[in-house]
Amino acid sequence: MVRRKPVLLLLWLTLLAPIVLYTDRLSSFSNSISNDDFIDNVSNLSFGNEVGKLNALPQELTNAVKEPIGIVYVDNSRNSHQVSVQSRDGSAALESQELPLRRSAEHKSRMLSATDNEILSEEKGMIEQVVNGKIGKDDPEKSKAEEENKEMGSQQTKLNTSPAKEENKSEKHSQETTLKVDLEKLQTAPKYRNSSSTVMPDARVRQLKDQLIRAKVFLGLQAIRTNPQYFRELRLRIREVQRALGDATKDTDLPRKANEKLKAMEQTLAKGKQIQDDCAAVIKKLRAMLHSTEEQLQVNRKQTMFLTQLAAKTLPKGLHCLPLRLATEYFSLDPSQQQFPNQEKLEDPELYHYALFSDNILAAAVVVNSTISNAKHPSNHVFHIVTDRLNYAAMRMWFLANPPGKATIQVQNIEEFTWLNASYSPVLKQLRSQSTINYYFRSHHVKSDTNLKFRNPKYLSILNHLRFYLPEMFPRLNKVVFLDDDIVVQKDLTGLWTINLKGKVNGAVETCRESFHRFDRYLNFSNPLIAKNFDPHACGWAYGMNVFDLAEWRKQNITELYHSWQKLNHDRLLWNLGTLPAGLITFWNRTLPLDRSWHVLGLGYNPHVVQKEIERAAVIHYNGNMKPWLEIGMPKYRNYWSKYINYDQVFLQDCNIDL
């Protein structure tokens, strides 16, 4: 009995003391804070790792909540606080929640209340779903955005309705949306990272050039000129950047101190912006610079065109030496040694005859060598070469010293054709007229031609017009293949003699793959005589490798037709000087198109000729200014030409010709 009393006393104290203490603490707690603060604190209570969901709005997962940046604006009302938060992507969200005014540290800790383990586990689960293709497999970006917008609208609607009934459903939907958003971020993050890390090639070179342009604009402004100290500094920076830039085209070509010069110039330009703030003056200066640059560009283009034409028609030293060396050797030979063999084949119509008119010995040699090298039966091929008096001895000496195997060679002087005179040929009469001489040699007295190509003195040579007199030159032949001296033969050409021209006179490859090779490119269709007789959109064709039916030529009296048109063009109003426009008119409706594989053009001006077309072509043509025997010739095409030259030949060695 004595022991029971102390035990009962202790039991009573154990039960009664907490009640008394709790009642006292509760009274002090209710007196110290308001009812609003109490509700807010209770809503933030967490048990373990689970956050209590006491608000009306469904809560997102903690790993999807971002810390807001910017300023939080709270009004003075304690019952309703409207918080405007600027998110990281620049959008503003207006939330109507009962939030107490507290320090930003407390607000941050509330939003990031999840533990590290929970975040890692959620991310791991989401990545596994991505790998397994369970989420976002067929969701386009547009549909994702629409679902997020709908979700935001549904959340605002639920704010004004009773949230208790839809709490579980909205919580589940919010989690799915959050997972989709996080999935999109994971998928797009590497792309953003790659795009931001991609550096424009040669960015520093471009930036230095841009700085020079801006600096030159500043130098021309009045406000800058009135500031002598800044003016001197700017000129100094310009010289530094110019020296650093030099001839560099890549960032790797820049010196080590280029970055320092770039930063110094940028700082100087920043000062200039403060001195000159008049945009109108800067725009005016830029327009003036643009106009001046365009004028200078036009001048440079004309100069480039002139120099290109000059380089194309200037004879290199080696090619000037070669005919002199050959002529000296030719005249030292006995008359019996100056004759070619197999001259009885020259008028045999059963053989394959080629006509070649040239004053370029090395070019003519390549044409003959390439044709014979690819011929199946070289002994059946006959070459008729016509040159001028100046190169006649040298041309004969070359083929005497370098005979083309079993093929037959004939070299003639144009002066041997005594019937070809001014009284017979209108074009020869025009070439010797005073107006033509003035056109070429006194161009300052006449209106200059816009296209310098037509002012080329090669058109003064009758060699260029011999192609219109083939029947008169070879009266016993029925068919001839005409070859230019800037071509290379890559296949056997005997198939050209078996082509049925179907009553046409000329067989040629058409060149209307591009619009500028049509008739309106070469003929003056503003003249009624041209417009009446020809189609401006008719397809042109190429000289260089042509099959001429001489029997049909004589039958249709083509030479007389050519003469009539040449007489009408005495004042060059129908077409400019040249053989192609005259050929287009003369052989109008008398030309049979050949397969394009017979003749591929453009190797003298076009760097983008298709390689496959070159390889399968029977003849490749270096038409244009960049001939393969000139320094301006394109290296990528030169080997097709140079492989038919033996550079160990004594005459080439004497003249140091080694292309």
Short mmCIF file of C-alpha atoms in Angstrom, two decimals, residues 9-372:
data_model
loop_
_atom_site.label_atom_id
_atom_site.label_comp_id
_atom_site.label_asym_id
_atom_site.label_seq_id
_atom_site.Cartn_x
_atom_site.Cartn_y
_atom_site.Cartn_z
CA LEU A 9 1.42 9.98 -7.96
CA LEU A 10 3.97 9.48 -10.70
CA LEU A 11 1.28 8.19 -13.05
CA TRP A 12 -0.91 11.21 -12.37
CA LEU A 13 1.97 13.59 -13.02
CA THR A 14 2.84 11.76 -16.23
CA LEU A 15 -0.71 12.14 -17.57
CA LEU A 16 -1.52 15.59 -16.28
CA ALA A 17 1.75 17.40 -16.96
CA PRO A 18 1.60 17.16 -20.81
CA ILE A 19 -1.97 18.40 -20.78
CA VAL A 20 -1.05 21.43 -18.74
CA LEU A 21 2.05 22.16 -20.77
CA TYR A 22 0.24 21.73 -24.10
CA THR A 23 -2.57 24.05 -23.04
CA ASP A 24 -0.09 26.75 -22.03
CA ARG A 25 1.91 26.44 -25.26
CA LEU A 26 -1.26 26.57 -27.36
CA SER A 27 -2.45 29.76 -25.72
CA SER A 28 0.89 31.48 -26.25
CA PHE A 29 1.03 30.25 -29.88
CA SER A 30 -2.43 31.61 -30.68
CA ASN A 31 -1.54 34.97 -29.19
CA SER A 32 1.76 35.34 -31.06
CA ILE A 33 0.64 34.75 -34.67
CA SER A 34 -2.44 35.31 -36.77
CA ASN A 35 -4.73 32.69 -38.19
CA ASP A 36 -3.38 33.25 -41.71
CA ASP A 37 0.20 32.52 -40.69
CA PHE A 38 -0.93 29.40 -38.88
CA ILE A 39 -2.59 28.03 -42.01
CA ASP A 40 0.48 28.75 -44.07
CA ASN A 41 2.83 27.05 -41.62
CA VAL A 42 0.63 24.00 -41.41
CA SER A 43 0.56 23.76 -45.19
CA ASN A 44 4.34 23.59 -45.21
CA LEU A 45 4.59 20.75 -42.68
CA SER A 46 6.21 17.65 -44.14
CA PHE A 47 6.26 14.11 -42.84
CA GLY A 48 9.24 12.11 -44.01
CA ASN A 49 9.72 12.70 -47.68
CA GLU A 50 6.08 13.52 -48.45
CA VAL A 51 4.94 17.07 -48.71
CA GLY A 52 1.50 17.84 -47.33
CA LYS A 53 -0.92 18.88 -50.07
CA LEU A 54 -3.21 21.36 -48.38
CA ASN A 55 -3.50 23.99 -51.11
CA ALA A 56 -6.26 24.04 -53.71
CA LEU A 57 -3.86 23.94 -56.68
CA PRO A 58 -2.26 20.60 -57.56
CA GLN A 59 1.42 20.62 -56.86
CA GLU A 60 4.13 19.75 -59.37
CA LEU A 61 7.00 17.46 -58.66
CA THR A 62 9.86 19.22 -56.98
CA ASN A 63 12.39 18.51 -59.70
CA ALA A 64 10.20 20.39 -62.22
CA VAL A 65 9.93 23.55 -60.14
CA LYS A 66 12.43 26.24 -61.07
CA GLU A 67 13.64 28.94 -58.80
CA PRO A 68 12.14 32.23 -59.97
CA ILE A 69 14.46 35.08 -60.66
CA GLY A 70 13.59 38.73 -60.53
CA ILE A 71 11.50 40.77 -58.09
CA VAL A 72 8.52 39.49 -56.13
CA TYR A 73 5.85 42.15 -55.71
CA VAL A 74 3.44 41.77 -52.80
CA ASP A 75 0.61 44.13 -51.95
CA ASN A 76 -0.19 45.26 -48.39
CA SER A 77 -3.22 43.05 -47.89
CA ARG A 78 -2.67 40.19 -45.48
CA ASN A 79 -5.67 38.25 -46.70
CA SER A 80 -4.68 37.95 -50.35
CA HIS A 81 -1.14 38.30 -51.70
CA GLN A 82 -0.68 38.44 -55.52
CA VAL A 83 2.82 37.48 -56.49
CA SER A 84 4.28 38.26 -59.95
CA VAL A 85 7.30 36.14 -60.75
CA GLN A 86 9.48 36.53 -63.80
CA SER A 87 10.62 33.11 -64.94
CA ARG A 88 13.92 32.22 -66.55
CA ASP A 89 12.49 32.22 -70.04
CA GLY A 90 11.22 35.78 -69.70
CA SER A 91 7.51 35.00 -69.24
CA ALA A 92 5.57 36.45 -66.38
CA ALA A 93 3.24 34.28 -64.26
CA LEU A 94 0.60 35.75 -61.97
CA GLU A 95 -0.25 33.44 -59.07
CA SER A 96 -3.11 34.11 -56.69
CA GLN A 97 -2.21 32.23 -53.58
CA GLU A 98 -2.34 32.91 -49.88
CA LEU A 99 1.37 33.36 -49.27
CA PRO A 100 2.81 35.23 -46.31
CA LEU A 101 5.53 37.78 -46.74
CA ARG A 102 8.74 36.01 -45.92
CA ARG A 103 12.39 36.14 -46.89
CA SER A 104 13.49 34.78 -50.28
CA ALA A 105 15.54 32.10 -48.58
CA GLU A 106 12.43 30.67 -46.94
CA HIS A 107 10.56 30.81 -50.27
CA LYS A 108 13.40 28.95 -51.97
CA SER A 109 13.55 26.26 -49.33
CA ARG A 110 9.79 25.71 -49.64
CA MET A 111 9.89 25.09 -53.37
CA LEU A 112 12.96 22.83 -53.22
CA SER A 113 11.80 20.79 -50.27
CA ALA A 114 12.40 17.42 -51.93
CA THR A 115 15.48 15.53 -50.84
CA ASP A 116 18.43 14.75 -53.08
CA ASN A 117 17.60 11.07 -53.08
CA GLU A 118 14.08 11.76 -54.28
CA ILE A 119 15.33 13.94 -57.15
CA LEU A 120 17.88 11.35 -58.26
CA SER A 121 15.34 8.56 -58.16
CA GLU A 122 12.81 10.53 -60.19
CA GLU A 123 15.39 11.47 -62.85
CA LYS A 124 16.61 7.88 -63.05
CA GLY A 125 13.08 6.62 -63.55
CA MET A 126 12.35 9.21 -66.18
CA ILE A 127 15.54 8.38 -68.14
CA GLU A 128 14.64 4.71 -68.05
CA GLN A 129 11.25 5.55 -69.53
CA VAL A 130 12.91 7.58 -72.27
CA VAL A 131 15.26 4.71 -73.13
CA ASN A 132 12.41 2.24 -73.19
CA GLY A 133 10.38 4.56 -75.40
CA LYS A 134 7.44 4.85 -72.98
CA ILE A 135 7.18 8.62 -72.89
CA GLY A 136 7.24 11.13 -75.67
CA LYS A 137 7.60 8.53 -78.37
CA ASP A 138 4.95 9.94 -80.66
CA ASP A 139 4.42 13.37 -79.15
CA PRO A 140 5.43 16.22 -81.46
CA GLU A 141 6.54 19.50 -79.93
CA LYS A 142 3.42 21.29 -81.02
CA SER A 143 1.10 18.85 -79.25
CA LYS A 144 3.23 19.15 -76.11
CA ALA A 145 2.80 22.89 -76.06
CA GLU A 146 -0.96 22.58 -76.57
CA GLU A 147 -1.26 20.07 -73.72
CA GLU A 148 0.67 22.37 -71.41
CA ASN A 149 -1.58 25.30 -72.29
CA LYS A 150 -4.68 23.19 -71.69
CA GLU A 151 -3.25 22.04 -68.38
CA MET A 152 -2.66 25.64 -67.27
CA GLY A 153 -6.23 26.50 -68.20
CA SER A 154 -7.60 23.52 -66.32
CA GLN A 155 -5.58 24.46 -63.26
CA GLN A 156 -7.01 27.99 -63.24
CA THR A 157 -10.51 26.54 -63.61
CA LYS A 158 -9.93 24.18 -60.75
CA LEU A 159 -8.83 27.12 -58.62
CA ASN A 160 -12.33 28.58 -58.77
CA THR A 161 -14.10 25.23 -58.25
CA SER A 162 -14.03 22.72 -55.48
CA PRO A 163 -10.59 21.07 -55.70
CA ALA A 164 -11.22 18.21 -53.34
CA LYS A 165 -13.07 16.05 -55.87
CA GLU A 166 -10.43 16.33 -58.62
CA GLU A 167 -7.31 16.38 -56.47
CA ASN A 168 -6.00 12.90 -57.28
CA LYS A 169 -6.82 13.19 -60.97
CA SER A 170 -5.16 16.60 -61.41
CA GLU A 171 -2.14 15.47 -59.39
CA LYS A 172 -1.62 12.51 -61.70
CA HIS A 173 -2.06 14.61 -64.84
CA SER A 174 0.34 17.25 -63.53
CA GLN A 175 3.01 14.63 -62.91
CA GLU A 176 2.66 13.28 -66.46
CA THR A 177 2.91 16.78 -67.91
CA THR A 178 5.99 17.47 -65.81
CA LEU A 179 7.63 14.27 -67.02
CA LYS A 180 6.93 15.24 -70.64
CA VAL A 181 8.39 18.68 -70.13
CA ASP A 182 11.51 17.22 -68.52
CA LEU A 183 11.78 14.72 -71.34
CA GLU A 184 11.71 17.52 -73.89
CA LYS A 185 14.45 19.33 -72.02
CA LEU A 186 16.62 16.22 -71.95
CA GLN A 187 16.14 15.68 -75.69
CA THR A 188 16.82 19.26 -76.71
CA ALA A 189 19.62 20.01 -74.27
CA PRO A 190 22.39 18.38 -76.34
CA LYS A 191 21.20 20.24 -79.46
CA TYR A 192 21.35 23.57 -77.70
CA ARG A 193 24.75 22.66 -76.35
CA ASN A 194 26.04 21.77 -79.80
CA SER A 195 24.63 24.87 -81.45
CA SER A 196 26.11 27.14 -78.85
CA SER A 197 29.49 25.47 -79.10
CA THR A 198 29.55 25.66 -82.92
CA VAL A 199 31.94 28.38 -83.97
CA MET A 200 31.71 30.03 -87.36
CA PRO A 201 34.82 29.20 -89.37
CA ASP A 202 37.27 32.07 -89.74
CA ALA A 203 35.18 34.15 -87.36
CA ARG A 204 38.10 36.29 -86.21
CA VAL A 205 39.11 37.16 -89.77
CA ARG A 206 35.58 38.27 -90.53
CA GLN A 207 35.36 40.22 -87.30
CA LEU A 208 38.60 42.05 -88.07
CA LYS A 209 37.35 42.95 -91.53
CA ASP A 210 34.07 44.21 -90.09
CA GLN A 211 36.00 46.32 -87.61
CA LEU A 212 38.01 47.90 -90.42
CA ILE A 213 34.82 48.85 -92.25
CA ARG A 214 33.30 50.39 -89.12
CA ALA A 215 36.51 52.24 -88.37
CA LYS A 216 36.67 53.69 -91.87
CA VAL A 217 33.09 54.86 -91.51
CA PHE A 218 34.00 56.63 -88.29
CA LEU A 219 37.01 58.30 -89.93
CA GLY A 220 34.72 60.01 -92.43
CA LEU A 221 32.34 61.47 -89.84
CA GLN A 222 32.61 65.12 -88.88
CA ALA A 223 32.16 64.49 -85.16
CA ILE A 224 35.15 62.15 -85.17
CA ARG A 225 37.34 64.52 -87.16
CA THR A 226 36.75 67.30 -84.67
CA ASN A 227 38.20 65.07 -81.94
CA PRO A 228 41.91 64.92 -82.85
CA GLN A 229 42.91 62.67 -79.98
CA TYR A 230 40.36 59.99 -80.84
CA PHE A 231 41.04 60.45 -84.55
CA ARG A 232 44.73 59.62 -84.06
CA GLU A 233 43.87 56.64 -81.85
CA LEU A 234 41.44 55.28 -84.43
CA ARG A 235 43.97 55.57 -87.26
CA LEU A 236 46.53 53.79 -85.10
CA ARG A 237 44.08 50.93 -84.44
CA ILE A 238 43.32 50.66 -88.16
CA ARG A 239 47.01 50.25 -88.99
CA GLU A 240 47.41 47.64 -86.27
CA VAL A 241 44.43 45.62 -87.48
CA GLN A 242 45.58 45.86 -91.10
CA ARG A 243 49.02 44.56 -90.19
CA ALA A 244 47.51 41.77 -88.11
CA LEU A 245 45.05 40.83 -90.83
CA GLY A 246 47.47 41.01 -93.74
CA ASP A 247 46.53 38.48 -96.42
CA ALA A 248 44.99 36.05 -93.94
CA THR A 249 41.90 34.18 -95.09
CA LYS A 250 41.71 31.76 -92.16
CA ASP A 251 41.97 32.19 -88.41
CA THR A 252 45.03 29.97 -88.41
CA ASP A 253 46.84 32.51 -90.60
CA LEU A 254 46.48 35.27 -88.02
CA PRO A 255 49.39 36.14 -85.70
CA ARG A 256 49.25 35.41 -82.00
CA LYS A 257 48.53 39.02 -81.04
CA ALA A 258 45.50 39.25 -83.33
CA ASN A 259 43.11 38.83 -80.39
CA GLU A 260 44.75 41.74 -78.56
CA LYS A 261 44.39 43.97 -81.63
CA LEU A 262 40.78 42.89 -82.01
CA LYS A 263 39.92 43.75 -78.40
CA ALA A 264 41.76 47.08 -78.58
CA MET A 265 39.89 48.03 -81.77
CA GLU A 266 36.58 47.04 -80.21
CA GLN A 267 37.24 49.33 -77.26
CA THR A 268 38.17 52.18 -79.58
CA LEU A 269 35.02 51.67 -81.64
CA ALA A 270 32.96 51.70 -78.44
CA LYS A 271 34.38 55.16 -77.69
CA GLY A 272 33.44 56.24 -81.19
CA LYS A 273 29.83 55.27 -80.59
CA GLN A 274 29.74 57.62 -77.64
CA ILE A 275 31.24 60.46 -79.66
CA GLN A 276 29.07 59.93 -82.75
CA ASP A 277 25.44 59.15 -81.96
CA ASP A 278 23.89 60.48 -85.18
CA CYS A 279 22.60 57.43 -87.08
CA ALA A 280 21.66 59.51 -90.14
CA ALA A 281 25.27 60.57 -90.65
CA VAL A 282 26.49 56.97 -90.37
CA ILE A 283 23.90 55.77 -92.89
CA LYS A 284 24.85 58.54 -95.31
CA LYS A 285 28.52 57.61 -95.04
CA LEU A 286 27.79 53.90 -95.59
CA ARG A 287 25.79 54.67 -98.72
CA ALA A 288 28.63 56.76 -100.09
CA MET A 289 31.10 53.96 -99.41
CA LEU A 290 28.79 51.43 -101.08
CA HIS A 291 28.42 53.59 -104.18
CA SER A 292 32.19 54.11 -104.39
CA THR A 293 32.82 50.38 -103.98
CA GLU A 294 30.38 49.51 -106.77
CA GLU A 295 32.06 51.94 -109.14
CA GLN A 296 35.47 50.53 -108.29
CA LEU A 297 34.13 47.02 -108.85
CA GLN A 298 32.97 47.93 -112.35
CA VAL A 299 36.37 49.40 -113.17
CA ASN A 300 38.13 46.27 -111.88
CA ARG A 301 35.84 44.02 -113.90
CA LYS A 302 36.61 45.85 -117.12
CA GLN A 303 40.31 45.78 -116.35
CA THR A 304 40.15 42.06 -115.56
CA MET A 305 38.36 41.36 -118.83
CA PHE A 306 40.92 43.32 -120.81
CA LEU A 307 43.89 41.68 -119.09
CA THR A 308 42.36 38.23 -119.55
CA GLN A 309 41.90 38.83 -123.27
CA LEU A 310 45.44 40.16 -123.49
CA ALA A 311 46.90 37.16 -121.65
CA ALA A 312 44.91 34.76 -123.82
CA LYS A 313 46.26 36.22 -127.06
CA THR A 314 49.82 36.89 -125.95
CA LEU A 315 52.30 34.32 -127.22
CA PRO A 316 54.50 32.85 -124.45
CA LYS A 317 58.26 32.98 -124.96
CA GLY A 318 58.54 29.24 -125.50
CA LEU A 319 55.89 29.21 -128.23
CA HIS A 320 57.53 32.21 -129.85
CA CYS A 321 60.92 30.48 -129.78
CA LEU A 322 59.62 27.20 -131.19
CA PRO A 323 58.68 28.34 -134.75
CA LEU A 324 61.94 30.27 -135.06
CA ARG A 325 63.96 27.25 -134.04
CA LEU A 326 61.97 24.94 -136.36
CA ALA A 327 62.13 27.32 -139.33
CA THR A 328 65.91 27.58 -139.00
CA GLU A 329 66.17 23.80 -139.04
CA TYR A 330 63.77 23.46 -142.00
CA PHE A 331 65.70 25.73 -144.30
CA SER A 332 68.88 23.80 -143.53
CA LEU A 333 67.35 20.64 -145.03
CA ASP A 334 67.77 19.48 -148.58
CA PRO A 335 64.66 19.87 -150.80
CA SER A 336 64.28 16.10 -150.93
CA GLN A 337 64.11 15.99 -147.13
CA GLN A 338 61.34 18.60 -147.00
CA GLN A 339 58.67 16.31 -148.51
CA PHE A 340 56.09 14.17 -146.68
CA PRO A 341 55.47 10.52 -147.57
CA ASN A 342 52.19 8.99 -148.81
CA GLN A 343 51.09 12.07 -150.73
CA GLU A 344 49.01 9.89 -153.06
CA LYS A 345 46.47 9.47 -150.26
CA LEU A 346 45.62 13.17 -150.06
CA GLU A 347 42.72 12.94 -152.52
CA ASP A 348 41.45 9.45 -151.77
CA PRO A 349 37.75 9.86 -150.83
CA GLU A 350 37.68 6.40 -149.19
CA LEU A 351 39.99 7.53 -146.38
CA TYR A 352 39.23 9.63 -143.29
CA HIS A 353 40.17 13.26 -143.95
CA TYR A 354 40.59 15.97 -141.32
CA ALA A 355 40.87 19.71 -141.91
CA LEU A 356 42.92 21.72 -139.40
CA PHE A 357 43.66 25.46 -139.78
CA SER A 358 46.15 26.82 -137.25
CA ASP A 359 49.22 28.96 -136.69
CA ASN A 360 49.95 27.25 -133.33
CA ILE A 361 52.46 24.45 -133.91
CA LEU A 362 52.23 22.83 -130.49
CA ALA A 363 48.41 22.88 -130.51
CA ALA A 364 48.28 21.33 -133.99
CA ALA A 365 50.71 18.65 -132.86
CA VAL A 366 48.42 17.67 -129.96
CA VAL A 367 45.39 17.41 -132.27
CA VAL A 368 47.24 15.07 -134.66
CA ASN A 369 48.94 13.00 -131.96
CA SER A 370 45.76 12.49 -129.93
CA THR A 371 43.78 11.49 -133.04
CA ILE A 372 46.36 8.97 -134.19
#
